[in-house]
PDB file of C-alpha atoms in Angstrom:
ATOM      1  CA  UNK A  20     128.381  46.126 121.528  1.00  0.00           C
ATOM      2  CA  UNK A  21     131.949  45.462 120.885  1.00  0.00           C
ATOM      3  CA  UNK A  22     135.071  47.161 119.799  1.00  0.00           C
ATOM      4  CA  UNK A  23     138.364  46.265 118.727  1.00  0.00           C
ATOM      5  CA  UNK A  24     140.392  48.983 120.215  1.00  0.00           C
ATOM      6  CA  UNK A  25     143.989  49.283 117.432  1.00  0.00           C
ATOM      7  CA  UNK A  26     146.868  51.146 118.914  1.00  0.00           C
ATOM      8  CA  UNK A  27     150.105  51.038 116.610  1.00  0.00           C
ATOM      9  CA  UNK A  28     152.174  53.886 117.850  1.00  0.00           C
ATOM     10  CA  UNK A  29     155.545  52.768 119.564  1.00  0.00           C
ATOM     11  CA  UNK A  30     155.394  56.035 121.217  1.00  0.00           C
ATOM     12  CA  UNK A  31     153.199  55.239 123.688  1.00  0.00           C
ATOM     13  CA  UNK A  32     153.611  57.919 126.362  1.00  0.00           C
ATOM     14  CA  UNK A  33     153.651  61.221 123.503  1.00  0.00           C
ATOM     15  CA  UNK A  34     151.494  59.899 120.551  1.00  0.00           C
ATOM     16  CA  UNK A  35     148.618  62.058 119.518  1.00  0.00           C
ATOM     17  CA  UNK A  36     146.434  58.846 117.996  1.00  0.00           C
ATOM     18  CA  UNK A  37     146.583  57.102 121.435  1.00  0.00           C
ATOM     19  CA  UNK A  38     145.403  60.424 123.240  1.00  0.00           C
ATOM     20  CA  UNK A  39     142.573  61.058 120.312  1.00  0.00           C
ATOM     21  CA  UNK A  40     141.738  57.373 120.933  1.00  0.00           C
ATOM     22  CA  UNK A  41     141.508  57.464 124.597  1.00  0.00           C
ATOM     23  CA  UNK A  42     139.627  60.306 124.069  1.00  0.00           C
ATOM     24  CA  UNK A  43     136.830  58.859 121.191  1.00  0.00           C
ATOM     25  CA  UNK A  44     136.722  55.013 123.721  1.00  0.00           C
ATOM     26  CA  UNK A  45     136.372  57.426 126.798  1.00  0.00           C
ATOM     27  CA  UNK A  46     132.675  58.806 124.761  1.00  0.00           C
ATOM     28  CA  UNK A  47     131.542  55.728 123.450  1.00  0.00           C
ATOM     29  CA  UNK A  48     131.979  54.144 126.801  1.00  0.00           C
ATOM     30  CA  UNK A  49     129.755  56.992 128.420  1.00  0.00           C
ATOM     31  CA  UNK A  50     127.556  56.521 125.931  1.00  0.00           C
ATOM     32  CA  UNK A  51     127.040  52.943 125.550  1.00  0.00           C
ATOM     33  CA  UNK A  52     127.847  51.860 128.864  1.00  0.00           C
ATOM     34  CA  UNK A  53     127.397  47.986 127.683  1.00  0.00           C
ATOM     35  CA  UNK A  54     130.409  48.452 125.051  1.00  0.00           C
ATOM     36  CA  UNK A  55     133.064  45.949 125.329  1.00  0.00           C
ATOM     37  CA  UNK A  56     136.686  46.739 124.554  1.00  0.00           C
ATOM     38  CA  UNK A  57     138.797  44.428 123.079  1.00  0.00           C
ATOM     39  CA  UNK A  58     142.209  46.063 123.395  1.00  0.00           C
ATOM     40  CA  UNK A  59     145.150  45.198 120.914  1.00  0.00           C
ATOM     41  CA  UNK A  60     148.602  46.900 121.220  1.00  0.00           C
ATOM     42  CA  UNK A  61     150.679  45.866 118.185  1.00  0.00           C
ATOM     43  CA  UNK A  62     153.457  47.875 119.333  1.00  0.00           C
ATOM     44  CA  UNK A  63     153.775  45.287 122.472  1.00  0.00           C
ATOM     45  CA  UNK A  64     153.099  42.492 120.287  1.00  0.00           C
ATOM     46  CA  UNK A  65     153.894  43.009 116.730  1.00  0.00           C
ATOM     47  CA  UNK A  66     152.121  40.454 114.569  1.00  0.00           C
ATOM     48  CA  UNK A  67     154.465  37.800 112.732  1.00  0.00           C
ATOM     49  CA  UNK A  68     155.540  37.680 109.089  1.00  0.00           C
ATOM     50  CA  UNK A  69     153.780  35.860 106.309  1.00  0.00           C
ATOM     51  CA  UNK A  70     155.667  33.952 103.743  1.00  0.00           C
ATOM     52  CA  UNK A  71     154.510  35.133 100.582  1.00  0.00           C
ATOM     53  CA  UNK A  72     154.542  31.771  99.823  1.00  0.00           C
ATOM     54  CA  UNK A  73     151.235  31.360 102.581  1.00  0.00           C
ATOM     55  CA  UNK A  74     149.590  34.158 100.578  1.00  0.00           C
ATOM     56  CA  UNK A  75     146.607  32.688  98.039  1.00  0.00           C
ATOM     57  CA  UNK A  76     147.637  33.728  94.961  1.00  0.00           C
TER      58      UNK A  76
END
């Protein structure tokens, strides 16, 4: 099983969703020992800017 693992919070040493979230990947990892994480901090690397031009309207 696989898991893309969000984090958003700039705050990365007090925020309460990166504590609930260690938390929650900490139980599914005990439970389903085969889970993979796929880990994506978009506070570390924001994603770029779309023209709205690139949008298919």
């Amino acid at each position: 099983m696989k898991l893309l693992h969000l984090t958003v919070s700039p705050n990365i040493e007090g925020s309460s969703s990166r504590r609930v979230s260690a938390r929650l990947l900490a139980q599914l990892k005990s439970r389903y020992p085969q889970l993979q994480e796929n880990p994506l901090d978009l506070s570390k690397l924001p994603l770029p800017h779309w023209p709205i031009s690139a949008l298919p309207i």
